[in-house]
Coordinates of C-alpha atoms and ligand atoms in Angstrom, one line a residue:
M1 CA 25.7 -5.3 -20.4
L2 CA 24.6 -2.4 -22.3
I3 CA 21.3 -0.3 -22.5
K4 CA 19.3 -1.7 -25.4
K5 CA 17.0 0.2 -27.5
P6 CA 14.2 -1.9 -27.2
D7 CA 10.9 -2.2 -29.6
D8 CA 9.1 -4.1 -26.7
I9 CA 5.6 -2.1 -26.5
R10 CA 3.0 -4.0 -27.5
P11 CA -0.2 -1.9 -29.2
S12 CA -2.2 -3.8 -26.7
E13 CA -0.4 -2.3 -23.7
I14 CA -1.4 1.0 -24.7
T15 CA -4.3 2.9 -23.6
P16 CA -5.7 5.8 -24.9
E17 CA -4.4 9.2 -23.6
S18 CA -7.8 9.9 -22.9
V19 CA -7.7 7.6 -19.6
Y20 CA -5.6 10.2 -17.8
L21 CA -6.7 13.2 -19.2
N22 CA -10.4 12.7 -18.8
R23 CA -9.5 12.4 -15.3
R24 CA -7.6 15.6 -15.3
Q25 CA -10.1 17.4 -16.9
F26 CA -12.7 16.3 -14.1
M27 CA -10.2 17.5 -11.5
R28 CA -10.1 20.7 -13.0
G29 CA -13.9 20.9 -13.1
L30 CA -13.8 20.1 -9.6
L31 CA -11.2 22.8 -8.6
G32 CA -11.7 25.5 -10.9
G33 CA -9.3 25.7 -14.1
A34 CA -8.3 29.0 -12.5
A35 CA -7.0 27.3 -9.5
L36 CA -5.0 24.5 -11.3
A37 CA -3.7 27.2 -14.1
A38 CA -2.3 29.6 -11.2
S39 CA 1.2 29.0 -10.0
G40 CA 1.7 29.0 -5.9
T41 CA -2.1 27.8 -5.4
A42 CA -2.5 24.9 -2.8
L43 CA -4.3 21.9 -4.0
A44 CA -5.0 18.7 -3.7
L45 CA -2.8 17.1 -6.8
P46 CA -4.8 15.1 -9.2
K47 CA -4.6 11.6 -9.2
P48 CA -5.1 8.9 -11.6
E49 CA -8.3 6.9 -10.9
F50 CA -9.1 4.0 -12.9
D51 CA -11.5 1.2 -13.1
G52 CA -10.0 -2.5 -13.4
D53 CA -6.6 -3.4 -10.9
L54 CA -3.9 -0.9 -11.8
P55 CA -1.9 0.0 -8.8
V56 CA -1.8 3.1 -7.1
Y57 CA 0.8 3.7 -4.3
P58 CA -0.5 6.0 -1.6
G59 CA 3.1 6.0 0.3
P60 CA 2.8 6.4 4.2
D61 CA 0.4 8.6 6.4
W62 CA 2.9 11.6 6.5
L63 CA 3.7 11.9 2.6
Q64 CA 0.0 11.5 2.1
A65 CA -0.7 14.4 3.9
Q66 CA 2.2 16.3 2.2
L67 CA 0.8 15.4 -1.0
R68 CA -2.8 16.6 -0.3
A69 CA -1.0 20.4 0.3
G70 CA 0.9 20.0 -3.0
E71 CA 1.1 22.6 -5.6
R72 CA 1.5 22.7 -9.3
N73 CA 4.9 24.6 -10.4
T74 CA 3.7 26.0 -13.9
E75 CA 6.3 27.8 -14.4
L76 CA 8.7 25.0 -14.4
S77 CA 5.8 22.1 -16.1
T78 CA 5.5 21.5 -19.5
D79 CA 1.8 21.9 -21.0
E80 CA 2.5 18.5 -22.9
A81 CA 0.1 15.5 -22.3
P82 CA 1.4 13.5 -19.8
A83 CA 1.5 9.5 -20.7
P84 CA -1.2 7.5 -19.7
Y85 CA -0.3 6.6 -15.9
Q86 CA -0.6 2.6 -16.6
H87 CA 2.4 3.3 -19.2
A88 CA 4.6 5.6 -16.9
I89 CA 4.5 2.5 -14.4
R90 CA 5.2 -0.6 -16.8
H91 CA 7.5 0.9 -19.2
N92 CA 10.6 1.2 -16.8
N93 CA 14.5 0.8 -16.8
F94 CA 15.4 -0.2 -13.0
Y95 CA 18.1 -2.3 -13.6
E96 CA 18.1 -3.7 -10.1
F97 CA 14.7 -5.8 -10.7
G98 CA 15.5 -6.9 -14.3
T99 CA 16.8 -5.7 -17.9
R100 CA 13.3 -5.8 -19.7
K101 CA 11.1 -3.0 -19.6
T102 CA 8.3 -5.0 -17.9
D103 CA 10.8 -6.4 -15.0
P104 CA 10.5 -3.7 -12.6
S105 CA 6.8 -3.7 -12.4
R106 CA 6.6 -7.3 -11.9
N107 CA 9.5 -7.7 -9.2
A108 CA 9.8 -4.6 -7.3
Q109 CA 5.9 -5.1 -5.7
Q110 CA 7.8 -6.2 -2.4
F111 CA 10.3 -3.9 -2.4
V112 CA 10.1 -2.2 1.3
T113 CA 10.7 1.7 0.7
D114 CA 9.1 3.0 4.0
P115 CA 10.7 3.7 6.7
W116 CA 13.7 4.7 4.5
S117 CA 16.6 7.2 5.4
V118 CA 19.2 9.0 3.4
E119 CA 22.7 9.5 4.6
I120 CA 24.1 13.2 3.6
G121 CA 27.5 13.7 3.7
G122 CA 31.1 14.6 2.1
E123 CA 32.2 18.8 2.0
V124 CA 29.0 19.8 4.3
G125 CA 28.7 21.5 7.5
K126 CA 25.4 19.3 8.5
P127 CA 26.0 15.7 7.9
G128 CA 23.8 12.9 8.8
T129 CA 21.5 10.3 8.4
Y130 CA 17.9 11.5 8.3
P131 CA 14.8 9.6 7.8
L132 CA 13.1 10.8 5.0
E133 CA 10.2 12.2 6.7
D134 CA 12.4 14.7 8.3
L135 CA 14.0 15.6 5.2
L136 CA 10.8 16.6 3.7
K137 CA 8.9 18.0 6.4
P138 CA 10.0 21.5 5.8
Y139 CA 8.7 21.5 2.4
R140 CA 5.4 22.2 0.7
L141 CA 5.8 19.5 -2.4
E142 CA 5.1 20.9 -5.9
E143 CA 4.3 19.1 -8.9
R144 CA 6.3 19.3 -12.3
I145 CA 5.3 18.0 -15.6
V146 CA 8.4 17.1 -17.2
R147 CA 9.8 15.1 -20.4
L148 CA 12.1 12.5 -19.5
R149 CA 14.2 11.5 -22.4
C150 CA 16.3 7.9 -22.4
V151 CA 19.1 7.5 -24.2
E152 CA 17.7 4.6 -25.8
A153 CA 15.5 7.0 -27.9
W154 CA 12.3 7.0 -26.2
S155 CA 10.9 9.6 -24.2
M156 CA 7.8 10.0 -22.0
V157 CA 6.1 13.1 -20.1
I158 CA 5.2 12.2 -16.6
P159 CA 4.1 14.6 -13.9
F160 CA 6.5 14.3 -10.9
V161 CA 5.7 15.4 -7.2
G162 CA 8.8 16.5 -5.0
I163 CA 11.4 19.3 -3.9
P164 CA 13.8 21.1 -5.5
L165 CA 17.4 19.8 -5.0
A166 CA 18.9 22.7 -4.2
D167 CA 16.4 23.4 -1.2
L168 CA 17.7 20.1 0.1
L169 CA 21.5 20.8 -0.4
K170 CA 21.2 24.4 0.9
R171 CA 20.2 22.9 4.3
V172 CA 23.0 20.7 4.8
Q173 CA 25.8 23.7 4.1
P174 CA 27.7 22.3 1.5
N175 CA 31.2 23.8 2.0
S176 CA 33.6 25.5 -1.0
R177 CA 35.2 22.2 -1.8
A178 CA 31.8 20.9 -2.8
R179 CA 32.4 20.8 -6.3
Y180 CA 30.1 17.7 -7.2
V181 CA 27.0 15.6 -5.9
E182 CA 27.1 12.0 -5.8
F183 CA 23.9 10.0 -5.5
T184 CA 23.7 6.2 -4.5
T185 CA 20.9 4.0 -5.0
L186 CA 20.2 1.3 -2.0
H187 CA 22.6 -1.8 -2.5
D188 CA 20.3 -5.1 -1.1
P189 CA 20.7 -7.9 -3.4
Q190 CA 18.2 -9.7 -1.2
Q191 CA 15.4 -7.5 -2.4
M192 CA 16.9 -6.7 -5.8
P193 CA 17.7 -9.5 -7.9
G194 CA 19.5 -7.5 -10.4
Q195 CA 21.9 -7.2 -7.7
R196 CA 22.5 -10.8 -7.3
S197 CA 22.3 -12.0 -11.0
V198 CA 25.3 -13.6 -12.4
F199 CA 24.9 -12.2 -15.7
S200 CA 24.9 -8.7 -14.5
T201 CA 27.7 -6.5 -15.7
L202 CA 27.0 -3.4 -13.7
D203 CA 28.7 -2.6 -10.7
W204 CA 26.3 -2.0 -7.8
P205 CA 25.3 0.0 -6.0
Y206 CA 24.1 2.6 -8.9
V207 CA 26.0 5.6 -8.8
E208 CA 25.2 9.0 -10.4
G209 CA 26.5 12.6 -10.1
L210 CA 26.1 16.1 -11.1
R211 CA 28.3 19.2 -10.8
I212 CA 27.3 21.4 -7.8
D213 CA 25.7 24.2 -10.2
E214 CA 23.7 21.8 -12.0
A215 CA 22.6 20.2 -8.8
M216 CA 21.5 23.6 -7.7
H217 CA 19.7 24.7 -10.9
P218 CA 15.8 25.0 -10.2
L219 CA 15.2 22.2 -12.6
S220 CA 17.1 19.7 -10.6
F221 CA 14.4 18.1 -8.2
L222 CA 14.2 15.0 -6.0
A223 CA 10.5 13.1 -6.8
V224 CA 8.8 11.2 -3.7
G225 CA 5.5 11.0 -6.0
M226 CA 4.0 11.1 -9.6
Y227 CA 0.4 11.2 -10.9
G228 CA -0.5 12.7 -7.2
N229 CA 0.5 9.7 -5.6
A230 CA 3.6 8.2 -4.1
L231 CA 6.3 6.9 -6.4
P232 CA 5.6 3.4 -7.2
P233 CA 8.6 0.7 -6.5
Q234 CA 9.3 0.5 -10.1
N235 CA 9.8 4.1 -10.4
G236 CA 12.2 4.5 -8.1
A237 CA 10.5 4.8 -4.7
P238 CA 10.5 6.8 -2.2
L239 CA 13.0 9.1 -3.9
R240 CA 14.8 9.9 -7.0
L241 CA 16.4 12.3 -9.0
V242 CA 14.8 14.2 -12.1
V243 CA 17.1 16.1 -14.0
P244 CA 14.9 17.2 -17.4
W245 CA 17.6 18.1 -19.5
K246 CA 19.8 14.9 -19.1
Y247 CA 19.1 11.5 -20.3
G248 CA 17.1 9.1 -18.3
F249 CA 20.0 7.0 -16.8
K250 CA 20.9 10.1 -14.6
W251 CA 17.9 10.3 -13.1
V252 CA 18.8 7.9 -10.2
K253 CA 16.1 5.8 -8.2
S254 CA 15.6 4.8 -4.6
I255 CA 18.6 7.1 -3.2
V256 CA 20.1 6.1 0.1
K257 CA 23.0 8.3 0.1
I258 CA 24.2 11.8 -1.2
R259 CA 27.6 13.2 -0.9
L260 CA 28.7 16.2 -1.7
V261 CA 32.3 15.7 -3.1
E262 CA 35.5 17.3 -4.8
Q263 CA 36.1 14.8 -7.5
M264 CA 34.2 13.8 -10.5
P265 CA 31.9 11.3 -9.4
N266 CA 32.8 7.6 -10.9
T267 CA 29.1 6.8 -12.3
T268 CA 27.7 3.4 -13.1
W269 CA 27.2 3.8 -16.9
N270 CA 30.4 5.4 -17.7
R271 CA 32.1 3.3 -15.7
A272 CA 30.4 0.4 -17.8
A273 CA 31.3 2.2 -21.1
P274 CA 32.9 5.6 -21.0
D275 CA 32.6 5.8 -24.7
E276 CA 28.8 5.3 -24.9
Y277 CA 27.5 7.0 -21.6
G278 CA 29.4 10.6 -20.6
F279 CA 29.2 12.0 -16.9
Y280 CA 27.0 14.8 -18.5
A281 CA 24.9 13.2 -20.5
N282 CA 22.8 16.3 -21.6
V283 CA 20.3 15.4 -24.0
N284 CA 21.9 16.2 -27.4
P285 CA 20.4 15.3 -30.8
A286 CA 23.9 16.7 -32.3
V287 CA 25.8 13.6 -30.9
D288 CA 25.1 10.4 -31.5
H289 CA 25.2 7.1 -29.4
P290 CA 27.7 5.1 -31.1
R291 CA 25.4 2.6 -32.1
W292 CA 22.0 4.7 -32.9
S293 CA 21.0 8.2 -33.8
Q294 CA 20.1 10.8 -31.0
A295 CA 18.4 13.1 -33.7
T296 CA 14.9 11.9 -33.1
E297 CA 12.9 10.0 -30.2
R298 CA 10.0 7.8 -29.7
R299 CA 7.2 9.8 -27.7
L300 CA 5.5 7.0 -25.5
P301 CA 2.5 5.9 -25.8
S302 CA 3.5 4.8 -29.7
S303 CA 2.5 1.7 -31.5
L304 CA 3.6 0.0 -34.7
F305 CA 1.0 2.1 -36.9
Q306 CA 1.5 5.6 -34.8
P307 CA 5.2 5.4 -33.9
N308 CA 5.0 8.8 -32.8
I309 CA 8.9 9.8 -33.8
I310 CA 9.9 13.1 -33.0
D311 CA 12.9 15.5 -33.2
T312 CA 14.8 15.3 -29.9
Q313 CA 15.5 18.9 -28.7
P314 CA 18.7 20.0 -27.6
F315 CA 18.9 19.6 -23.7
N316 CA 15.7 18.1 -24.1
G317 CA 13.7 21.7 -24.8
Y318 CA 15.2 22.9 -21.5
G319 CA 18.2 25.2 -23.4
E320 CA 17.0 28.3 -22.3
Q321 CA 17.2 27.9 -18.8
V322 CA 20.5 25.4 -19.0
A323 CA 22.7 25.9 -21.9
H324 CA 24.3 28.4 -19.7
L325 CA 26.1 26.1 -17.6
Y326 CA 28.0 24.6 -20.5
R327 CA 29.2 27.5 -22.3
D328 CA 33.0 26.6 -21.8
L329 CA 32.3 22.9 -22.5
D330 CA 32.9 21.5 -25.9
L331 CA 29.6 19.3 -25.5
T332 CA 31.1 17.1 -28.2
K333 CA 34.0 16.1 -25.8
W334 CA 31.8 16.4 -22.7
F335 CA 28.5 14.3 -23.9
Ligands
MTE1 N1 18.1 4.0 -11.3 C1 18.7 2.7 -10.8 N2 19.1 2.6 -9.6 N3 18.9 2.0 -11.8 C2 18.3 1.6 -13.1 O1 18.5 0.9 -13.8 N4 17.6 3.6 -14.9 C3 17.7 4.9 -15.4 C4 17.4 5.5 -14.6 N5 17.3 5.7 -13.0 C5 18.1 3.0 -13.4 C6 18.0 4.4 -12.7 C7 17.2 4.8 -16.9 S1 18.1 4.3 -17.9 C8 16.0 5.6 -16.9 S2 15.7 5.9 -18.5 C9 15.2 6.2 -16.0 O2 15.8 5.6 -14.5 C10 13.8 5.4 -16.6 O3 13.0 5.9 -15.2 P1 11.5 5.5 -15.3 O4 11.4 4.1 -15.2 O5 10.8 5.8 -14.2 O6 10.7 5.7 -16.4

């Protein structure tokens, strides 16, 4: 099975940006524009609220309390408009819950994401299995509005909430043999229909990885929320990776294991089709996917009449921050 490049968004699914943006403007009014604009100011993160039956995911009590104390990291946020909330929760890739864009939002609603523990091991001084609540306790959550660019050539702007990955890694004390970080999604075929499907050609569980310097970069982020609430199950609750300069398949969801290792991890998509999905997967308009161009992307929401095609930027527009990591690497070979 290969990642498809679908044209599956019906114009009827798309609601004007004003729904989400009006809400934000309302919150700005409440909180004062200056408070929102200033980095480091504690505030209740703006949450989407809609008429109708759109689900929001408050998460467990301890997470709600931390979300309330969250703050926006304006320095590491784009000022582009976030996708309307309903779009971000209904256009998903999460093959454990099916291969169509609407499958995860349909099939993941009963997915149990609390309580949740994460096993951290390998080349670290403090290995252990940590309840998620304990892992997050020391941190003030931050919101980062980032661009998600899928290898299928669509993209979305999403306000994620979480912590810098480096903060967590430093706490478990990586040793000098820790050259890569490997992340593993939950393996639970009972809950995840895609993992028990006879048609699936992916090896489960889903595994992704980063080089240690990539993992320690300030843009690498572990998300526990989005749009001011907990992560919806279809978006990778309760814990997912956010690496905005890399294609979306690196943004592994529902993480249960983090291992610091010496060898480059054998990652899921790279194993499935090594000539199509490299380990690095840095967004690169100059290196096409063997079956389609990566020069442009469809920024969602889009429609037949307003396809909203934009040029893809090297490193998804984060080149200034991350290009130096790859100074000595031939990016056509290490795609
Ligand atoms: N993580 C797991 N475990 N399983 C997946 O199928 N899909 C990836 C990534 N993380 C995937 C995953 C891909 S291809 C993309 S583009 C993003 O999740 C999509 O994230 P979103 O559904 O929150 O937009």
